[in-house]
JSON list of C-alpha atoms in Angstrom, two decimals:
[
{"chain": "H", "resi": 54, "resn": "MET", "atom": "CA", "xyz": [131.34, 108.62, 109.49]},
{"chain": "H", "resi": 55, "resn": "PRO", "atom": "CA", "xyz": [131.09, 104.83, 109.78]},
{"chain": "H", "resi": 56, "resn": "ILE", "atom": "CA", "xyz": [128.46, 102.94, 109.60]},
{"chain": "H", "resi": 57, "resn": "ASP", "atom": "CA", "xyz": [127.61, 100.16, 112.29]},
{"chain": "H", "resi": 58, "resn": "LEU", "atom": "CA", "xyz": [128.12, 97.05, 110.34]},
{"chain": "H", "resi": 59, "resn": "ASP", "atom": "CA", "xyz": [125.64, 95.24, 113.04]},
{"chain": "H", "resi": 60, "resn": "GLU", "atom": "CA", "xyz": [122.72, 97.98, 112.75]},
{"chain": "H", "resi": 61, "resn": "ALA", "atom": "CA", "xyz": [123.65, 97.64, 108.89]},
{"chain": "H", "resi": 62, "resn": "LEU", "atom": "CA", "xyz": [122.85, 94.64, 108.13]},
{"chain": "H", "resi": 63, "resn": "LYS", "atom": "CA", "xyz": [120.06, 93.83, 110.48]},
{"chain": "H", "resi": 64, "resn": "ALA", "atom": "CA", "xyz": [118.58, 96.99, 108.70]},
{"chain": "H", "resi": 65, "resn": "ILE", "atom": "CA", "xyz": [119.28, 95.07, 105.55]},
{"chain": "H", "resi": 66, "resn": "ALA", "atom": "CA", "xyz": [118.14, 91.49, 106.11]},
{"chain": "H", "resi": 67, "resn": "HIS", "atom": "CA", "xyz": [114.20, 92.38, 105.44]},
{"chain": "H", "resi": 68, "resn": "PRO", "atom": "CA", "xyz": [113.05, 91.91, 102.20]},
{"chain": "H", "resi": 69, "resn": "VAL", "atom": "CA", "xyz": [110.71, 94.39, 102.66]},
{"chain": "H", "resi": 70, "resn": "ARG", "atom": "CA", "xyz": [113.77, 97.20, 103.85]},
{"chain": "H", "resi": 71, "resn": "ARG", "atom": "CA", "xyz": [116.28, 95.90, 100.94]},
{"chain": "H", "resi": 72, "resn": "ASP", "atom": "CA", "xyz": [113.07, 96.66, 98.28]},
{"chain": "H", "resi": 73, "resn": "MET", "atom": "CA", "xyz": [112.91, 100.40, 99.74]},
{"chain": "H", "resi": 74, "resn": "LEU", "atom": "CA", "xyz": [116.28, 100.80, 99.25]},
{"chain": "H", "resi": 75, "resn": "SER", "atom": "CA", "xyz": [116.50, 99.69, 96.32]},
{"chain": "H", "resi": 76, "resn": "TRP", "atom": "CA", "xyz": [113.33, 101.40, 95.06]},
{"chain": "H", "resi": 77, "resn": "LEU", "atom": "CA", "xyz": [114.55, 105.01, 96.40]},
{"chain": "H", "resi": 78, "resn": "LYS", "atom": "CA", "xyz": [117.38, 104.72, 93.94]},
{"chain": "H", "resi": 79, "resn": "ASP", "atom": "CA", "xyz": [115.36, 105.44, 91.54]},
{"chain": "H", "resi": 80, "resn": "PRO", "atom": "CA", "xyz": [112.36, 107.65, 92.77]},
{"chain": "H", "resi": 81, "resn": "GLN", "atom": "CA", "xyz": [111.07, 109.29, 89.44]},
{"chain": "H", "resi": 82, "resn": "ARG", "atom": "CA", "xyz": [110.35, 105.15, 88.27]},
{"chain": "H", "resi": 83, "resn": "HIS", "atom": "CA", "xyz": [109.15, 103.85, 91.45]},
{"chain": "H", "resi": 84, "resn": "PHE", "atom": "CA", "xyz": [106.73, 107.20, 93.21]},
{"chain": "H", "resi": 85, "resn": "PRO", "atom": "CA", "xyz": [105.88, 109.02, 89.94]},
{"chain": "H", "resi": 86, "resn": "ASP", "atom": "CA", "xyz": [102.24, 109.57, 92.12]},
{"chain": "H", "resi": 87, "resn": "GLN", "atom": "CA", "xyz": [104.59, 111.67, 94.74]},
{"chain": "H", "resi": 88, "resn": "GLU", "atom": "CA", "xyz": [102.73, 115.21, 94.48]},
{"chain": "H", "resi": 89, "resn": "HIS", "atom": "CA", "xyz": [105.86, 116.67, 96.51]},
{"chain": "H", "resi": 90, "resn": "PRO", "atom": "CA", "xyz": [109.04, 117.08, 94.64]},
{"chain": "H", "resi": 91, "resn": "LEU", "atom": "CA", "xyz": [110.74, 114.00, 94.65]},
{"chain": "H", "resi": 92, "resn": "GLU", "atom": "CA", "xyz": [114.21, 115.83, 94.93]},
{"chain": "H", "resi": 93, "resn": "ILE", "atom": "CA", "xyz": [113.16, 116.53, 98.64]},
{"chain": "H", "resi": 94, "resn": "GLY", "atom": "CA", "xyz": [112.37, 112.93, 99.36]},
{"chain": "H", "resi": 95, "resn": "VAL", "atom": "CA", "xyz": [109.63, 110.56, 99.07]},
{"chain": "H", "resi": 96, "resn": "CYS", "atom": "CA", "xyz": [107.19, 110.41, 101.30]},
{"chain": "H", "resi": 97, "resn": "ALA", "atom": "CA", "xyz": [106.05, 107.88, 103.76]},
{"chain": "H", "resi": 98, "resn": "GLY", "atom": "CA", "xyz": [102.76, 107.80, 102.96]},
{"chain": "H", "resi": 99, "resn": "GLN", "atom": "CA", "xyz": [104.15, 106.70, 99.25]},
{"chain": "H", "resi": 100, "resn": "PHE", "atom": "CA", "xyz": [105.36, 102.97, 100.67]},
{"chain": "H", "resi": 101, "resn": "ASP", "atom": "CA", "xyz": [102.50, 102.33, 102.94]},
{"chain": "H", "resi": 102, "resn": "GLN", "atom": "CA", "xyz": [100.58, 102.33, 98.88]},
{"chain": "H", "resi": 103, "resn": "ARG", "atom": "CA", "xyz": [103.95, 100.91, 97.67]},
{"chain": "H", "resi": 104, "resn": "THR", "atom": "CA", "xyz": [104.36, 97.75, 99.93]},
{"chain": "H", "resi": 105, "resn": "GLY", "atom": "CA", "xyz": [100.69, 97.65, 100.93]},
{"chain": "H", "resi": 106, "resn": "LEU", "atom": "CA", "xyz": [101.72, 97.36, 104.64]},
{"chain": "H", "resi": 107, "resn": "SER", "atom": "CA", "xyz": [100.43, 100.23, 107.50]},
{"chain": "H", "resi": 108, "resn": "GLN", "atom": "CA", "xyz": [101.62, 103.15, 107.93]},
{"chain": "H", "resi": 109, "resn": "SER", "atom": "CA", "xyz": [102.61, 101.45, 111.01]},
{"chain": "H", "resi": 110, "resn": "THR", "atom": "CA", "xyz": [104.97, 98.84, 109.85]},
{"chain": "H", "resi": 111, "resn": "VAL", "atom": "CA", "xyz": [106.22, 101.36, 107.05]},
{"chain": "H", "resi": 112, "resn": "SER", "atom": "CA", "xyz": [107.32, 103.85, 109.79]},
{"chain": "H", "resi": 113, "resn": "ALA", "atom": "CA", "xyz": [109.28, 101.18, 111.56]},
{"chain": "H", "resi": 114, "resn": "HIS", "atom": "CA", "xyz": [110.92, 100.17, 108.99]},
{"chain": "H", "resi": 115, "resn": "LEU", "atom": "CA", "xyz": [111.88, 103.67, 107.37]},
{"chain": "H", "resi": 116, "resn": "ALA", "atom": "CA", "xyz": [113.14, 104.24, 111.02]},
{"chain": "H", "resi": 117, "resn": "THR", "atom": "CA", "xyz": [115.56, 100.90, 110.76]},
{"chain": "H", "resi": 118, "resn": "LEU", "atom": "CA", "xyz": [116.97, 101.93, 108.01]},
{"chain": "H", "resi": 119, "resn": "GLN", "atom": "CA", "xyz": [117.01, 105.21, 109.46]},
{"chain": "H", "resi": 120, "resn": "ARG", "atom": "CA", "xyz": [118.99, 104.39, 112.72]},
{"chain": "H", "resi": 121, "resn": "ALA", "atom": "CA", "xyz": [121.66, 102.00, 110.17]},
{"chain": "H", "resi": 122, "resn": "CYS", "atom": "CA", "xyz": [122.39, 105.34, 108.58]},
{"chain": "H", "resi": 123, "resn": "LEU", "atom": "CA", "xyz": [121.16, 104.04, 105.01]},
{"chain": "H", "resi": 124, "resn": "VAL", "atom": "CA", "xyz": [118.32, 106.68, 104.75]},
{"chain": "H", "resi": 125, "resn": "THR", "atom": "CA", "xyz": [118.55, 110.50, 105.30]},
{"chain": "H", "resi": 126, "resn": "SER", "atom": "CA", "xyz": [115.26, 112.24, 106.37]},
{"chain": "H", "resi": 127, "resn": "ARG", "atom": "CA", "xyz": [113.57, 115.69, 106.19]},
{"chain": "H", "resi": 128, "resn": "ARG", "atom": "CA", "xyz": [110.81, 116.66, 108.24]},
{"chain": "H", "resi": 129, "resn": "VAL", "atom": "CA", "xyz": [108.71, 119.33, 106.28]},
{"chain": "H", "resi": 130, "resn": "GLY", "atom": "CA", "xyz": [105.26, 120.20, 107.79]},
{"chain": "H", "resi": 131, "resn": "GLN", "atom": "CA", "xyz": [103.73, 117.19, 108.79]},
{"chain": "H", "resi": 132, "resn": "TRP", "atom": "CA", "xyz": [105.56, 114.73, 106.36]},
{"chain": "H", "resi": 133, "resn": "ASN", "atom": "CA", "xyz": [108.69, 112.96, 106.27]},
{"chain": "H", "resi": 134, "resn": "PHE", "atom": "CA", "xyz": [110.71, 112.40, 103.79]},
{"chain": "H", "resi": 135, "resn": "PHE", "atom": "CA", "xyz": [113.48, 110.03, 102.43]},
{"chain": "H", "resi": 136, "resn": "LYS", "atom": "CA", "xyz": [116.59, 109.30, 100.60]},
{"chain": "H", "resi": 137, "resn": "ARG", "atom": "CA", "xyz": [119.32, 106.74, 100.07]},
{"chain": "H", "resi": 138, "resn": "ASN", "atom": "CA", "xyz": [122.20, 107.54, 101.58]},
{"chain": "H", "resi": 139, "resn": "GLN", "atom": "CA", "xyz": [124.28, 105.97, 99.03]},
{"chain": "H", "resi": 140, "resn": "ALA", "atom": "CA", "xyz": [127.37, 107.06, 100.82]},
{"chain": "H", "resi": 141, "resn": "ALA", "atom": "CA", "xyz": [127.14, 104.81, 103.78]},
{"chain": "H", "resi": 142, "resn": "ILE", "atom": "CA", "xyz": [125.75, 102.29, 100.58]},
{"chain": "H", "resi": 143, "resn": "ASP", "atom": "CA", "xyz": [128.35, 102.07, 99.33]},
{"chain": "H", "resi": 144, "resn": "GLU", "atom": "CA", "xyz": [130.68, 101.44, 101.67]},
{"chain": "H", "resi": 145, "resn": "LEU", "atom": "CA", "xyz": [128.76, 98.84, 103.73]},
{"chain": "H", "resi": 146, "resn": "VAL", "atom": "CA", "xyz": [129.13, 96.73, 100.32]},
{"chain": "H", "resi": 147, "resn": "ARG", "atom": "CA", "xyz": [132.66, 97.33, 100.12]},
{"chain": "H", "resi": 148, "resn": "ARG", "atom": "CA", "xyz": [133.44, 96.21, 103.62]},
{"chain": "H", "resi": 149, "resn": "LEU", "atom": "CA", "xyz": [132.04, 93.20, 103.43]},
{"chain": "H", "resi": 150, "resn": "GLY", "atom": "CA", "xyz": [133.89, 92.36, 100.57]},
{"chain": "H", "resi": 151, "resn": "GLU", "atom": "CA", "xyz": [136.84, 93.10, 102.43]},
{"chain": "H", "resi": 152, "resn": "GLU", "atom": "CA", "xyz": [135.85, 92.18, 105.77]},
{"chain": "H", "resi": 153, "resn": "LEU", "atom": "CA", "xyz": [133.66, 88.28, 104.91]},
{"chain": "N", "resi": 134, "resn": "MET", "atom": "CA", "xyz": [121.82, 76.17, 95.22]},
{"chain": "N", "resi": 135, "resn": "PRO", "atom": "CA", "xyz": [121.21, 80.06, 95.51]},
{"chain": "N", "resi": 136, "resn": "ILE", "atom": "CA", "xyz": [121.10, 81.54, 99.18]},
{"chain": "N", "resi": 137, "resn": "ASP", "atom": "CA", "xyz": [118.54, 82.75, 101.47]},
{"chain": "N", "resi": 138, "resn": "LEU", "atom": "CA", "xyz": [120.05, 86.04, 101.79]},
{"chain": "N", "resi": 139, "resn": "ASP", "atom": "CA", "xyz": [117.78, 87.03, 104.69]},
{"chain": "N", "resi": 140, "resn": "GLU", "atom": "CA", "xyz": [119.42, 84.55, 106.75]},
{"chain": "N", "resi": 141, "resn": "ALA", "atom": "CA", "xyz": [122.27, 85.02, 105.33]},
{"chain": "N", "resi": 142, "resn": "LEU", "atom": "CA", "xyz": [122.34, 88.96, 106.33]},
{"chain": "N", "resi": 143, "resn": "LYS", "atom": "CA", "xyz": [121.28, 87.65, 109.95]},
{"chain": "N", "resi": 144, "resn": "ALA", "atom": "CA", "xyz": [123.98, 85.30, 110.39]},
{"chain": "N", "resi": 145, "resn": "ILE", "atom": "CA", "xyz": [126.10, 87.98, 109.41]},
{"chain": "N", "resi": 146, "resn": "ALA", "atom": "CA", "xyz": [125.10, 90.57, 111.12]},
{"chain": "N", "resi": 147, "resn": "HIS", "atom": "CA", "xyz": [127.19, 89.79, 114.36]},
{"chain": "N", "resi": 148, "resn": "PRO", "atom": "CA", "xyz": [130.64, 90.09, 115.10]},
{"chain": "N", "resi": 149, "resn": "VAL", "atom": "CA", "xyz": [131.42, 86.87, 116.62]},
{"chain": "N", "resi": 150, "resn": "ARG", "atom": "CA", "xyz": [130.45, 84.97, 113.57]},
{"chain": "N", "resi": 151, "resn": "ARG", "atom": "CA", "xyz": [132.21, 87.89, 111.23]},
{"chain": "N", "resi": 152, "resn": "ASP", "atom": "CA", "xyz": [135.22, 86.61, 113.26]},
{"chain": "N", "resi": 153, "resn": "MET", "atom": "CA", "xyz": [134.48, 83.14, 112.66]},
{"chain": "N", "resi": 154, "resn": "LEU", "atom": "CA", "xyz": [133.68, 83.63, 109.00]},
{"chain": "N", "resi": 155, "resn": "SER", "atom": "CA", "xyz": [137.38, 85.67, 108.84]},
{"chain": "N", "resi": 156, "resn": "TRP", "atom": "CA", "xyz": [139.49, 83.07, 110.67]},
{"chain": "N", "resi": 157, "resn": "LEU", "atom": "CA", "xyz": [138.39, 80.41, 108.21]},
{"chain": "N", "resi": 158, "resn": "LYS", "atom": "CA", "xyz": [140.02, 82.68, 105.04]},
{"chain": "N", "resi": 159, "resn": "ASP", "atom": "CA", "xyz": [143.55, 80.52, 106.88]},
{"chain": "N", "resi": 160, "resn": "PRO", "atom": "CA", "xyz": [143.16, 78.15, 109.86]},
{"chain": "N", "resi": 161, "resn": "GLN", "atom": "CA", "xyz": [147.24, 77.60, 109.75]},
{"chain": "N", "resi": 162, "resn": "ARG", "atom": "CA", "xyz": [147.35, 81.13, 110.65]},
{"chain": "N", "resi": 163, "resn": "HIS", "atom": "CA", "xyz": [144.21, 81.05, 113.38]},
{"chain": "N", "resi": 164, "resn": "PHE", "atom": "CA", "xyz": [144.19, 77.62, 113.85]},
{"chain": "N", "resi": 165, "resn": "PRO", "atom": "CA", "xyz": [147.79, 76.25, 114.37]},
{"chain": "N", "resi": 166, "resn": "ASP", "atom": "CA", "xyz": [147.12, 74.12, 117.66]},
{"chain": "N", "resi": 167, "resn": "GLN", "atom": "CA", "xyz": [144.46, 72.13, 115.90]},
{"chain": "N", "resi": 168, "resn": "GLU", "atom": "CA", "xyz": [145.86, 68.58, 116.12]},
{"chain": "N", "resi": 169, "resn": "HIS", "atom": "CA", "xyz": [143.98, 66.93, 113.34]},
{"chain": "N", "resi": 170, "resn": "PRO", "atom": "CA", "xyz": [144.76, 68.01, 110.35]},
{"chain": "N", "resi": 171, "resn": "LEU", "atom": "CA", "xyz": [143.85, 71.48, 109.06]},
{"chain": "N", "resi": 172, "resn": "GLU", "atom": "CA", "xyz": [142.09, 69.64, 105.71]},
{"chain": "N", "resi": 173, "resn": "ILE", "atom": "CA", "xyz": [139.33, 68.85, 107.14]},
{"chain": "N", "resi": 174, "resn": "GLY", "atom": "CA", "xyz": [138.41, 72.05, 108.56]},
{"chain": "N", "resi": 175, "resn": "VAL", "atom": "CA", "xyz": [138.34, 73.62, 111.29]},
{"chain": "N", "resi": 176, "resn": "CYS", "atom": "CA", "xyz": [137.11, 71.69, 115.07]},
{"chain": "N", "resi": 177, "resn": "ALA", "atom": "CA", "xyz": [134.10, 73.97, 116.62]},
{"chain": "N", "resi": 178, "resn": "GLY", "atom": "CA", "xyz": [136.72, 73.02, 119.78]},
{"chain": "N", "resi": 179, "resn": "GLN", "atom": "CA", "xyz": [139.33, 75.07, 118.60]},
{"chain": "N", "resi": 180, "resn": "PHE", "atom": "CA", "xyz": [136.35, 78.36, 118.20]},
{"chain": "N", "resi": 181, "resn": "ASP", "atom": "CA", "xyz": [135.58, 78.05, 121.84]},
{"chain": "N", "resi": 182, "resn": "GLN", "atom": "CA", "xyz": [140.26, 78.67, 122.73]},
{"chain": "N", "resi": 183, "resn": "ARG", "atom": "CA", "xyz": [139.60, 81.22, 119.90]},
{"chain": "N", "resi": 184, "resn": "THR", "atom": "CA", "xyz": [136.87, 83.22, 121.02]},
{"chain": "N", "resi": 185, "resn": "GLY", "atom": "CA", "xyz": [136.43, 82.99, 125.05]},
{"chain": "N", "resi": 186, "resn": "LEU", "atom": "CA", "xyz": [133.00, 82.00, 124.09]},
{"chain": "N", "resi": 187, "resn": "SER", "atom": "CA", "xyz": [131.25, 78.34, 126.09]},
{"chain": "N", "resi": 188, "resn": "GLN", "atom": "CA", "xyz": [130.83, 75.54, 124.10]},
{"chain": "N", "resi": 189, "resn": "SER", "atom": "CA", "xyz": [127.04, 76.41, 124.16]},
{"chain": "N", "resi": 190, "resn": "THR", "atom": "CA", "xyz": [127.52, 79.48, 122.84]},
{"chain": "N", "resi": 191, "resn": "VAL", "atom": "CA", "xyz": [129.99, 78.93, 120.16]},
{"chain": "N", "resi": 192, "resn": "SER", "atom": "CA", "xyz": [128.20, 75.82, 119.19]},
{"chain": "N", "resi": 193, "resn": "ALA", "atom": "CA", "xyz": [125.22, 78.18, 117.69]},
{"chain": "N", "resi": 194, "resn": "HIS", "atom": "CA", "xyz": [127.03, 80.72, 116.01]},
{"chain": "N", "resi": 195, "resn": "LEU", "atom": "CA", "xyz": [128.42, 77.93, 113.87]},
{"chain": "N", "resi": 196, "resn": "ALA", "atom": "CA", "xyz": [124.66, 76.73, 113.95]},
{"chain": "N", "resi": 197, "resn": "THR", "atom": "CA", "xyz": [123.76, 79.73, 112.76]},
{"chain": "N", "resi": 198, "resn": "LEU", "atom": "CA", "xyz": [126.49, 80.19, 110.59]},
{"chain": "N", "resi": 199, "resn": "GLN", "atom": "CA", "xyz": [125.36, 76.84, 108.73]},
{"chain": "N", "resi": 200, "resn": "ARG", "atom": "CA", "xyz": [121.86, 77.50, 108.30]},
{"chain": "N", "resi": 201, "resn": "ALA", "atom": "CA", "xyz": [122.62, 80.45, 106.50]},
{"chain": "N", "resi": 202, "resn": "CYS", "atom": "CA", "xyz": [124.54, 77.77, 104.56]},
{"chain": "N", "resi": 203, "resn": "LEU", "atom": "CA", "xyz": [128.19, 80.17, 105.18]},
{"chain": "N", "resi": 204, "resn": "VAL", "atom": "CA", "xyz": [129.91, 76.61, 106.64]},
{"chain": "N", "resi": 205, "resn": "THR", "atom": "CA", "xyz": [129.90, 73.38, 105.99]},
{"chain": "N", "resi": 206, "resn": "SER", "atom": "CA", "xyz": [130.61, 71.03, 108.92]},
{"chain": "N", "resi": 207, "resn": "ARG", "atom": "CA", "xyz": [132.17, 68.20, 108.15]},
{"chain": "N", "resi": 208, "resn": "ARG", "atom": "CA", "xyz": [131.63, 65.24, 111.50]},
{"chain": "N", "resi": 209, "resn": "VAL", "atom": "CA", "xyz": [134.78, 62.68, 112.44]},
{"chain": "N", "resi": 210, "resn": "GLY", "atom": "CA", "xyz": [134.23, 60.83, 115.26]},
{"chain": "N", "resi": 211, "resn": "GLN", "atom": "CA", "xyz": [132.75, 62.78, 118.02]},
{"chain": "N", "resi": 212, "resn": "TRP", "atom": "CA", "xyz": [134.65, 66.04, 116.65]},
{"chain": "N", "resi": 213, "resn": "ASN", "atom": "CA", "xyz": [132.46, 68.57, 114.37]},
{"chain": "N", "resi": 214, "resn": "PHE", "atom": "CA", "xyz": [135.21, 70.30, 111.36]},
{"chain": "N", "resi": 215, "resn": "PHE", "atom": "CA", "xyz": [134.16, 73.64, 110.20]},
{"chain": "N", "resi": 216, "resn": "LYS", "atom": "CA", "xyz": [134.90, 74.89, 106.33]},
{"chain": "N", "resi": 217, "resn": "ARG", "atom": "CA", "xyz": [134.31, 78.01, 104.54]},
{"chain": "N", "resi": 218, "resn": "ASN", "atom": "CA", "xyz": [131.28, 77.83, 101.96]},
{"chain": "N", "resi": 219, "resn": "GLN", "atom": "CA", "xyz": [133.41, 80.23, 99.66]},
{"chain": "N", "resi": 220, "resn": "ALA", "atom": "CA", "xyz": [130.82, 79.84, 96.34]},
{"chain": "N", "resi": 221, "resn": "ALA", "atom": "CA", "xyz": [127.99, 81.38, 99.39]},
{"chain": "N", "resi": 222, "resn": "ILE", "atom": "CA", "xyz": [130.72, 84.06, 100.42]},
{"chain": "N", "resi": 223, "resn": "ASP", "atom": "CA", "xyz": [130.87, 84.86, 97.52]},
{"chain": "N", "resi": 224, "resn": "GLU", "atom": "CA", "xyz": [127.10, 84.90, 95.80]},
{"chain": "N", "resi": 225, "resn": "LEU", "atom": "CA", "xyz": [126.29, 87.20, 99.00]},
{"chain": "N", "resi": 226, "resn": "VAL", "atom": "CA", "xyz": [128.38, 89.91, 98.31]},
{"chain": "N", "resi": 227, "resn": "ARG", "atom": "CA", "xyz": [127.88, 89.86, 94.85]},
{"chain": "N", "resi": 228, "resn": "ARG", "atom": "CA", "xyz": [123.91, 89.81, 94.88]},
{"chain": "N", "resi": 229, "resn": "LEU", "atom": "CA", "xyz": [123.99, 92.48, 97.83]},
{"chain": "N", "resi": 230, "resn": "GLY", "atom": "CA", "xyz": [126.34, 94.64, 95.36]},
{"chain": "N", "resi": 231, "resn": "GLU", "atom": "CA", "xyz": [123.31, 94.75, 92.39]},
{"chain": "N", "resi": 232, "resn": "GLU", "atom": "CA", "xyz": [120.64, 94.36, 94.71]},
{"chain": "N", "resi": 233, "resn": "LEU", "atom": "CA", "xyz": [121.13, 97.66, 97.29]}
]
């Protein structure tokens, strides 16, 4: 599925959202304290701690990244776990290189 | 001068502005009717014609691109002429490849 370039660019036009994507490259390093296995993704609450932002702000940032297809999420019990959508990010960088 | 990544990403998160940057890659092809020499840049009025948008809308799009340092402008008489800032665009694509 091709990404929506406008949506993806707006999503990454914020330093916190770029940080979040970057941390998801190496969850073991950036979220060593998570109790759930990192294989299922990084829990939203971990981002609250890492950013120092409120739960609702973090939630909004994650929703923006997810709408743009740059992360995928999985719900387990009461928690949402997030992973990078590497294919979409690669496509974004590739298309920018071509179209700009 | 390093670009402001947030500003640059917001600037290119609009299809018309990406089109404008793309047309400026090859002004001879996209603006063959301009009377002034294309070496000084492409006149704002040429974008009005090419996009079919109003002068004030085009003006706002060009100002956004210029604030983000993705185009440079030069005033000659009553006209403003625009060129791609290729170094800034290259830096933008490079940094995205690294940071995302």
